[in-house]
PDB file of C-alpha atoms in Angstrom:
ATOM      1  CA  MET V  19       6.128 -27.015  18.013  1.00 43.00           C
ATOM      2  CA  HIS V  20       2.554 -26.962  16.890  1.00 48.00           C
ATOM      3  CA  HIS V  21       2.197 -30.293  15.167  1.00 46.00           C
ATOM      4  CA  PHE V  22       4.186 -33.428  14.373  1.00 43.00           C
ATOM      5  CA  PHE V  23       4.952 -34.528  10.833  1.00 43.00           C
ATOM      6  CA  SER V  24       3.912 -37.973   9.619  1.00 42.00           C
ATOM      7  CA  ILE V  25       6.625 -40.607   9.164  1.00 38.00           C
ATOM      8  CA  PHE V  26       6.330 -40.136   5.396  1.00 38.00           C
ATOM      9  CA  SER V  27       7.034 -36.430   5.621  1.00 44.00           C
ATOM     10  CA  LEU V  28       9.821 -37.077   8.107  1.00 40.00           C
ATOM     11  CA  LEU V  29      11.582 -39.423   5.714  1.00 38.00           C
ATOM     12  CA  ALA V  30      11.205 -36.914   2.917  1.00 41.00           C
ATOM     13  CA  ILE V  31      12.692 -34.008   4.838  1.00 41.00           C
ATOM     14  CA  ILE V  32      16.441 -33.728   4.434  1.00 40.00           C
ATOM     15  CA  GLY V  33      16.605 -30.076   5.394  1.00 45.00           C
ATOM     16  CA  HIS V  34      15.398 -26.974   3.691  1.00 46.00           C
ATOM     17  CA  VAL V  35      16.651 -26.454   0.171  1.00 39.00           C
ATOM     18  CA  SER V  36      16.803 -22.800  -0.739  1.00 40.00           C
ATOM     19  CA  SER V  37      14.742 -22.105  -3.814  1.00 39.00           C
ATOM     20  CA  GLN V  38      15.479 -19.146  -6.011  1.00 37.00           C
ATOM     21  CA  SER V  39      12.340 -17.028  -6.155  1.00 37.00           C
ATOM     22  CA  THR V  40      11.581 -15.661  -9.561  1.00 39.00           C
ATOM     23  CA  GLY V  41       9.812 -12.563 -10.650  1.00 42.00           C
ATOM     24  CA  GLU V  42      10.467  -9.263 -12.356  1.00 44.00           C
ATOM     25  CA  PRO V  43       9.997  -5.837 -10.779  1.00 44.00           C
ATOM     26  CA  SER V  44       7.013  -3.880 -11.967  1.00 43.00           C
ATOM     27  CA  GLU V  45       7.594  -0.672 -13.917  1.00 40.00           C
ATOM     28  CA  ARG V  46       6.765   1.437 -10.879  1.00 40.00           C
ATOM     29  CA  SER V  47       9.619  -0.170  -8.897  1.00 44.00           C
ATOM     30  CA  ILE V  48      12.142   2.067 -10.669  1.00 44.00           C
ATOM     31  CA  ASN V  49      10.112   5.281 -10.561  1.00 46.00           C
ATOM     32  CA  GLN V  50      11.402   6.357  -7.153  1.00 56.00           C
ATOM     33  CA  ASP V  51      14.849   6.066  -5.615  1.00 52.00           C
ATOM     34  CA  ASN V  52      14.974   4.556  -2.141  1.00 51.00           C
ATOM     35  CA  GLY V  53      16.477   6.235   0.914  1.00 67.00           C
ATOM     36  CA  SER V  54      17.126   4.302   4.109  1.00 91.00           C
ATOM     37  CA  GLU V  55      16.469   0.570   4.474  1.00 96.00           C
ATOM     38  CA  LEU V  56      14.528  -0.891   7.409  1.00 98.00           C
ATOM     39  CA  THR V  57      15.307  -4.408   8.662  1.00 98.00           C
ATOM     40  CA  VAL V  58      14.530  -6.618  11.653  1.00 98.00           C
ATOM     41  CA  SER V  59      16.831  -9.138  13.325  1.00 97.00           C
ATOM     42  CA  ASN V  60      14.461 -12.102  13.758  1.00 97.00           C
ATOM     43  CA  GLY V  61      13.751 -13.054  10.136  1.00 97.00           C
ATOM     44  CA  MET V  62      14.523 -16.613   9.016  1.00 97.00           C
ATOM     45  CA  THR V  63      17.006 -17.480   6.258  1.00 96.00           C
ATOM     46  CA  TRP V  64      15.344 -20.107   4.056  1.00 94.00           C
ATOM     47  CA  GLY V  65      14.684 -19.175   0.462  1.00 95.00           C
ATOM     48  CA  SER V  66      15.936 -16.239  -1.602  1.00 96.00           C
ATOM     49  CA  TRP V  67      15.412 -12.485  -1.682  1.00 98.00           C
ATOM     50  CA  GLY V  68      13.041 -11.314  -4.388  1.00 97.00           C
ATOM     51  CA  PHE V  69      12.982  -8.042  -6.295  1.00 97.00           C
ATOM     52  CA  LYS V  70      12.588  -4.616  -4.725  1.00 97.00           C
ATOM     53  CA  SER V  71       9.275  -2.925  -5.562  1.00 98.00           C
ATOM     54  CA  MET V  72       8.798   0.817  -5.021  1.00 97.00           C
ATOM     55  CA  CYS V  73       5.808   3.160  -4.824  1.00 97.00           C
ATOM     56  CA  PRO V  74       5.383   5.619  -7.708  1.00 95.00           C
ATOM     57  CA  SER V  75       7.299   8.855  -7.304  1.00 93.00           C
ATOM     58  CA  GLY V  76       5.711  11.179  -4.734  1.00 93.00           C
ATOM     59  CA  SER V  77       3.674   8.427  -3.058  1.00 95.00           C
ATOM     60  CA  TYR V  78       4.174   6.417   0.127  1.00 96.00           C
ATOM     61  CA  ALA V  79       2.675   3.318   1.756  1.00 97.00           C
ATOM     62  CA  ALA V  80      -0.368   4.177   3.876  1.00 97.00           C
ATOM     63  CA  GLY V  81      -1.794   0.647   4.202  1.00 97.00           C
ATOM     64  CA  PHE V  82      -1.164  -3.050   3.619  1.00 98.00           C
ATOM     65  CA  ARG V  83      -2.712  -6.471   3.339  1.00 98.00           C
ATOM     66  CA  LEU V  84      -1.293  -9.963   3.851  1.00 98.00           C
ATOM     67  CA  LYS V  85      -1.460 -13.272   2.025  1.00 98.00           C
ATOM     68  CA  VAL V  86      -1.921 -15.884   4.754  1.00 97.00           C
ATOM     69  CA  GLU V  87      -2.379 -19.640   4.818  1.00 94.00           C
ATOM     70  CA  ARG V  88      -4.546 -20.543   7.801  1.00 94.00           C
ATOM     71  CA  PRO V  89      -3.641 -23.573   9.977  1.00 89.00           C
ATOM     72  CA  VAL V  90      -4.149 -26.815   8.056  1.00 79.00           C
ATOM     73  CA  GLY V  91      -4.253 -29.228  10.974  1.00 74.00           C
ATOM     74  CA  ALA V  92      -1.903 -32.165  10.493  1.00 71.00           C
ATOM     75  CA  GLY V  93      -0.564 -30.800   7.214  1.00 79.00           C
ATOM     76  CA  ASP V  94       2.319 -28.503   6.312  1.00 87.00           C
ATOM     77  CA  ASP V  95       1.638 -24.916   7.432  1.00 89.00           C
ATOM     78  CA  THR V  96       3.291 -21.925   5.766  1.00 91.00           C
ATOM     79  CA  ALA V  97       1.505 -19.026   7.566  1.00 93.00           C
ATOM     80  CA  LEU V  98       2.585 -15.675   6.025  1.00 97.00           C
ATOM     81  CA  ASN V  99       3.083 -15.856   2.255  1.00 97.00           C
ATOM     82  CA  GLY V 100       3.027 -12.265   1.039  1.00 98.00           C
ATOM     83  CA  ILE V 101       2.786  -8.568   1.907  1.00 98.00           C
ATOM     84  CA  ARG V 102       1.163  -5.970  -0.353  1.00 98.00           C
ATOM     85  CA  LEU V 103       1.622  -2.249   0.336  1.00 98.00           C
ATOM     86  CA  TYR V 104      -0.873   0.434  -0.734  1.00 97.00           C
ATOM     87  CA  CYS V 105       0.748   3.675  -1.847  1.00 97.00           C
ATOM     88  CA  VAL V 106      -0.979   7.060  -1.647  1.00 95.00           C
ATOM     89  CA  ASP V 107       0.153  10.271  -3.331  1.00 91.00           C
ATOM     90  CA  GLN V 108       1.445  12.653  -0.671  1.00 84.00           C
ATOM     91  CA  SER V 109      -0.598  15.512  -2.120  1.00 79.00           C
ATOM     92  CA  LYS V 110      -3.818  13.459  -1.764  1.00 69.00           C
ATOM     93  CA  GLU V 111      -3.173  12.038   1.729  1.00 59.00           C
ATOM     94  CA  PRO V 112      -4.340  15.056   3.805  1.00 53.00           C
ATOM     95  CA  SER V 113      -7.812  14.713   2.292  1.00 51.00           C
ATOM     96  CA  GLY V 114      -8.037  11.118   3.515  1.00 53.00           C
ATOM     97  CA  SER V 115      -8.827   9.960  -0.014  1.00 55.00           C
ATOM     98  CA  HIS V 116      -7.532   6.574  -1.163  1.00 56.00           C
ATOM     99  CA  GLU V 117      -8.943   6.899  -4.674  1.00 55.00           C
ATOM    100  CA  HIS V 118      -5.518   7.453  -6.193  1.00 57.00           C
ATOM    101  CA  GLN V 119      -3.708   4.641  -4.414  1.00 82.00           C
ATOM    102  CA  SER V 120      -1.623   1.982  -6.126  1.00 94.00           C
ATOM    103  CA  SER V 121      -0.292  -1.307  -4.771  1.00 97.00           C
ATOM    104  CA  ILE V 122       3.159  -2.876  -4.760  1.00 98.00           C
ATOM    105  CA  GLU V 123       4.533  -6.222  -3.657  1.00 98.00           C
ATOM    106  CA  SER V 124       7.758  -8.194  -3.909  1.00 98.00           C
ATOM    107  CA  ASN V 125       7.844 -11.974  -4.338  1.00 97.00           C
ATOM    108  CA  VAL V 126       4.883 -13.907  -2.874  1.00 97.00           C
ATOM    109  CA  GLY V 127       4.455 -17.535  -1.760  1.00 96.00           C
ATOM    110  CA  HIS V 128       2.084 -20.022  -3.396  1.00 93.00           C
ATOM    111  CA  TRP V 129      -0.330 -20.608  -0.510  1.00 94.00           C
ATOM    112  CA  GLY V 130      -3.092 -18.765   1.307  1.00 96.00           C
ATOM    113  CA  LYS V 131      -5.524 -15.929   0.609  1.00 97.00           C
ATOM    114  CA  TRP V 132      -5.307 -12.154   0.817  1.00 98.00           C
ATOM    115  CA  THR V 133      -6.707 -10.564   3.974  1.00 98.00           C
ATOM    116  CA  ASP V 134      -8.513  -7.232   4.304  1.00 97.00           C
ATOM    117  CA  ILE V 135      -6.587  -3.974   3.868  1.00 97.00           C
ATOM    118  CA  LYS V 136      -5.388  -2.157   7.000  1.00 97.00           C
ATOM    119  CA  ARG V 137      -4.810   1.614   6.603  1.00 96.00           C
ATOM    120  CA  CYS V 138      -3.305   4.430   8.640  1.00 96.00           C
ATOM    121  CA  PRO V 139      -5.997   6.923   9.730  1.00 94.00           C
ATOM    122  CA  SER V 140      -3.587   9.602   8.501  1.00 91.00           C
ATOM    123  CA  GLY V 141       0.001   9.716   7.351  1.00 93.00           C
ATOM    124  CA  PHE V 142       2.144   6.819   6.183  1.00 96.00           C
ATOM    125  CA  LEU V 143       3.790   3.613   7.447  1.00 98.00           C
ATOM    126  CA  LYS V 144       7.007   4.436   9.329  1.00 98.00           C
ATOM    127  CA  ALA V 145       8.348   1.224  10.970  1.00 98.00           C
ATOM    128  CA  PHE V 146       7.535  -2.497  11.227  1.00 98.00           C
ATOM    129  CA  GLN V 147       7.771  -5.502  13.533  1.00 98.00           C
ATOM    130  CA  LEU V 148       7.741  -9.158  12.421  1.00 98.00           C
ATOM    131  CA  ARG V 149       6.285 -12.185  14.185  1.00 98.00           C
ATOM    132  CA  VAL V 150       8.495 -15.194  13.441  1.00 97.00           C
ATOM    133  CA  GLU V 151       8.571 -18.824  14.499  1.00 95.00           C
ATOM    134  CA  SER V 152      12.147 -20.024  15.050  1.00 93.00           C
ATOM    135  CA  TYR V 153      13.471 -23.347  13.758  1.00 91.00           C
ATOM    136  CA  GLN V 154      11.340 -26.182  15.199  1.00 87.00           C
ATOM    137  CA  GLY V 155      13.736 -29.073  14.753  1.00 83.00           C
ATOM    138  CA  PHE V 156      14.011 -31.862  12.195  1.00 78.00           C
ATOM    139  CA  ALA V 157      10.740 -33.651  13.016  1.00 74.00           C
ATOM    140  CA  PHE V 158       8.457 -30.619  13.360  1.00 86.00           C
ATOM    141  CA  ASP V 159       6.778 -28.158  11.012  1.00 83.00           C
ATOM    142  CA  ASP V 160       8.408 -24.762  10.387  1.00 88.00           C
ATOM    143  CA  THR V 161       6.402 -21.697   9.343  1.00 92.00           C
ATOM    144  CA  ALA V 162       9.000 -18.858   9.595  1.00 94.00           C
ATOM    145  CA  ALA V 163       7.224 -15.445   9.373  1.00 96.00           C
ATOM    146  CA  ASN V 164       3.656 -15.421  10.689  1.00 97.00           C
ATOM    147  CA  ASN V 165       2.498 -11.799  10.985  1.00 98.00           C
ATOM    148  CA  ILE V 166       3.551  -8.144  10.781  1.00 98.00           C
ATOM    149  CA  ARG V 167       2.819  -4.857  12.554  1.00 98.00           C
ATOM    150  CA  PHE V 168       3.357  -1.293  11.355  1.00 98.00           C
ATOM    151  CA  THR V 169       3.387   2.074  13.086  1.00 98.00           C
ATOM    152  CA  CYS V 170       1.971   5.055  11.216  1.00 98.00           C
ATOM    153  CA  SER V 171       3.444   8.544  11.197  1.00 95.00           C
ATOM    154  CA  ASP V 172       0.590   9.661  13.485  1.00 92.00           C
ATOM    155  CA  GLY V 173       1.555   6.963  16.033  1.00 95.00           C
ATOM    156  CA  PHE V 174      -1.316   4.588  15.158  1.00 97.00           C
ATOM    157  CA  LEU V 175      -0.483   0.842  15.340  1.00 98.00           C
ATOM    158  CA  LEU V 176      -1.658  -1.548  12.612  1.00 98.00           C
ATOM    159  CA  GLU V 177      -1.475  -5.331  13.079  1.00 98.00           C
ATOM    160  CA  GLY V 178      -1.955  -7.776  10.219  1.00 98.00           C
ATOM    161  CA  ASP V 179      -4.390 -10.680  10.171  1.00 98.00           C
ATOM    162  CA  GLY V 180      -1.639 -13.290  10.256  1.00 97.00           C
ATOM    163  CA  THR V 181      -1.223 -16.427  12.369  1.00 96.00           C
ATOM    164  CA  ALA V 182      -0.053 -16.689  15.983  1.00 95.00           C
ATOM    165  CA  TRP V 183       2.953 -19.034  15.950  1.00 94.00           C
ATOM    166  CA  GLY V 184       6.280 -17.665  17.023  1.00 96.00           C
ATOM    167  CA  ASP V 185       7.163 -14.412  18.773  1.00 97.00           C
ATOM    168  CA  TRP V 186       7.288 -10.719  17.979  1.00 98.00           C
ATOM    169  CA  GLY V 187      10.823  -9.470  17.455  1.00 98.00           C
ATOM    170  CA  ASN V 188      12.245  -5.992  17.910  1.00 98.00           C
ATOM    171  CA  TRP V 189      10.907  -3.050  15.934  1.00 98.00           C
ATOM    172  CA  SER V 190      12.827  -1.833  12.937  1.00 98.00           C
ATOM    173  CA  GLN V 191      14.179   1.684  12.946  1.00 97.00           C
ATOM    174  CA  LYS V 192      11.733   4.420  11.907  1.00 97.00           C
ATOM    175  CA  CYS V 193      11.907   6.145   8.556  1.00 97.00           C
ATOM    176  CA  ASN V 194      13.668   9.477   8.846  1.00 93.00           C
ATOM    177  CA  GLY V 195      11.877  10.717   5.762  1.00 88.00           C
ATOM    178  CA  THR V 196       8.173  10.857   4.925  1.00 94.00           C
ATOM    179  CA  GLY V 197       7.500   7.128   5.155  1.00 97.00           C
ATOM    180  CA  ILE V 198       7.915   3.616   3.764  1.00 98.00           C
ATOM    181  CA  CYS V 199       7.877   3.555  -0.019  1.00 97.00           C
ATOM    182  CA  GLY V 200       9.240   0.121  -0.986  1.00 98.00           C
ATOM    183  CA  ILE V 201       9.444  -3.561  -0.068  1.00 98.00           C
ATOM    184  CA  LYS V 202      11.569  -6.658  -0.670  1.00 98.00           C
ATOM    185  CA  THR V 203      10.675 -10.134   0.639  1.00 98.00           C
ATOM    186  CA  ARG V 204      12.583 -13.364   1.221  1.00 98.00           C
ATOM    187  CA  ILE V 205      10.511 -16.328   0.008  1.00 96.00           C
ATOM    188  CA  GLU V 206      11.160 -20.058   0.128  1.00 94.00           C
ATOM    189  CA  GLY V 207       9.589 -21.769  -2.861  1.00 91.00           C
ATOM    190  CA  SER V 208       7.773 -25.085  -2.791  1.00 87.00           C
ATOM    191  CA  GLN V 209       9.854 -27.890  -1.268  1.00 85.00           C
ATOM    192  CA  GLY V 210       7.744 -30.656  -2.790  1.00 83.00           C
ATOM    193  CA  SER V 211       7.321 -33.328  -0.119  1.00 77.00           C
ATOM    194  CA  GLY V 212       9.594 -31.349   2.231  1.00 81.00           C
ATOM    195  CA  ASP V 213       8.720 -28.638   4.754  1.00 86.00           C
ATOM    196  CA  ASP V 214       7.426 -25.375   3.220  1.00 88.00           C
ATOM    197  CA  THR V 215       7.774 -22.006   4.994  1.00 92.00           C
ATOM    198  CA  ALA V 216       7.000 -19.391   2.271  1.00 93.00           C
ATOM    199  CA  LEU V 217       7.790 -15.863   3.579  1.00 97.00           C
ATOM    200  CA  ASN V 218      10.853 -15.780   5.839  1.00 97.00           C
ATOM    201  CA  ASP V 219      11.925 -12.139   6.081  1.00 98.00           C
ATOM    202  CA  VAL V 220      11.184  -8.652   4.723  1.00 98.00           C
ATOM    203  CA  ARG V 221      12.979  -5.351   4.158  1.00 98.00           C
ATOM    204  CA  MET V 222      11.247  -1.996   3.822  1.00 98.00           C
ATOM    205  CA  PHE V 223      12.594   1.125   2.122  1.00 98.00           C
ATOM    206  CA  CYS V 224      12.021   4.755   3.069  1.00 97.00           C
ATOM    207  CA  CYS V 225      11.767   7.851   0.894  1.00 96.00           C
ATOM    208  CA  ASP V 226      12.139  11.510   1.814  1.00 85.00           C
TER     209      ASP V 226
END
């Protein structure tokens, strides 16, 4: 419970209204079939699931960056708003070159700025962990998802530059195949004078 809403915001809040996120998958989202799906159990349920976006065929996610709204004091915080994955061709990865990388993302919230890219020293993203703030009660500000961590296929841990509210949940399962190759996000759209949370949950997809 990190800050108290004003009486005006309190009167305006009548609960979260799920907003249907809009957006169309990019062309590359259909270039590669997905294998297993990775999920976590601590995601929040406000908003709607967006489209699934996939790396180009033969490439896998080797890095990521986040769209984050920093704390706004007495205002309405949304914390994590988006996740962008950077895909690298498997044939180029052993050289350590990122010249041929492409980026993918699912639906993204309205607020915040993109942070710096975090990359695996070698290999690809294999599993993830989400930092989530649980429901704060009627009179307090909710932020839902705040940050994310990934493990790389070489065992290296990458942590995003998100915010610190909430708690880390359990790790997802690890990809059985080469690595993560796709993403889908659950985003709550703008609630007007109500309480905004932006990104609530995420699913990752693996490819062989």
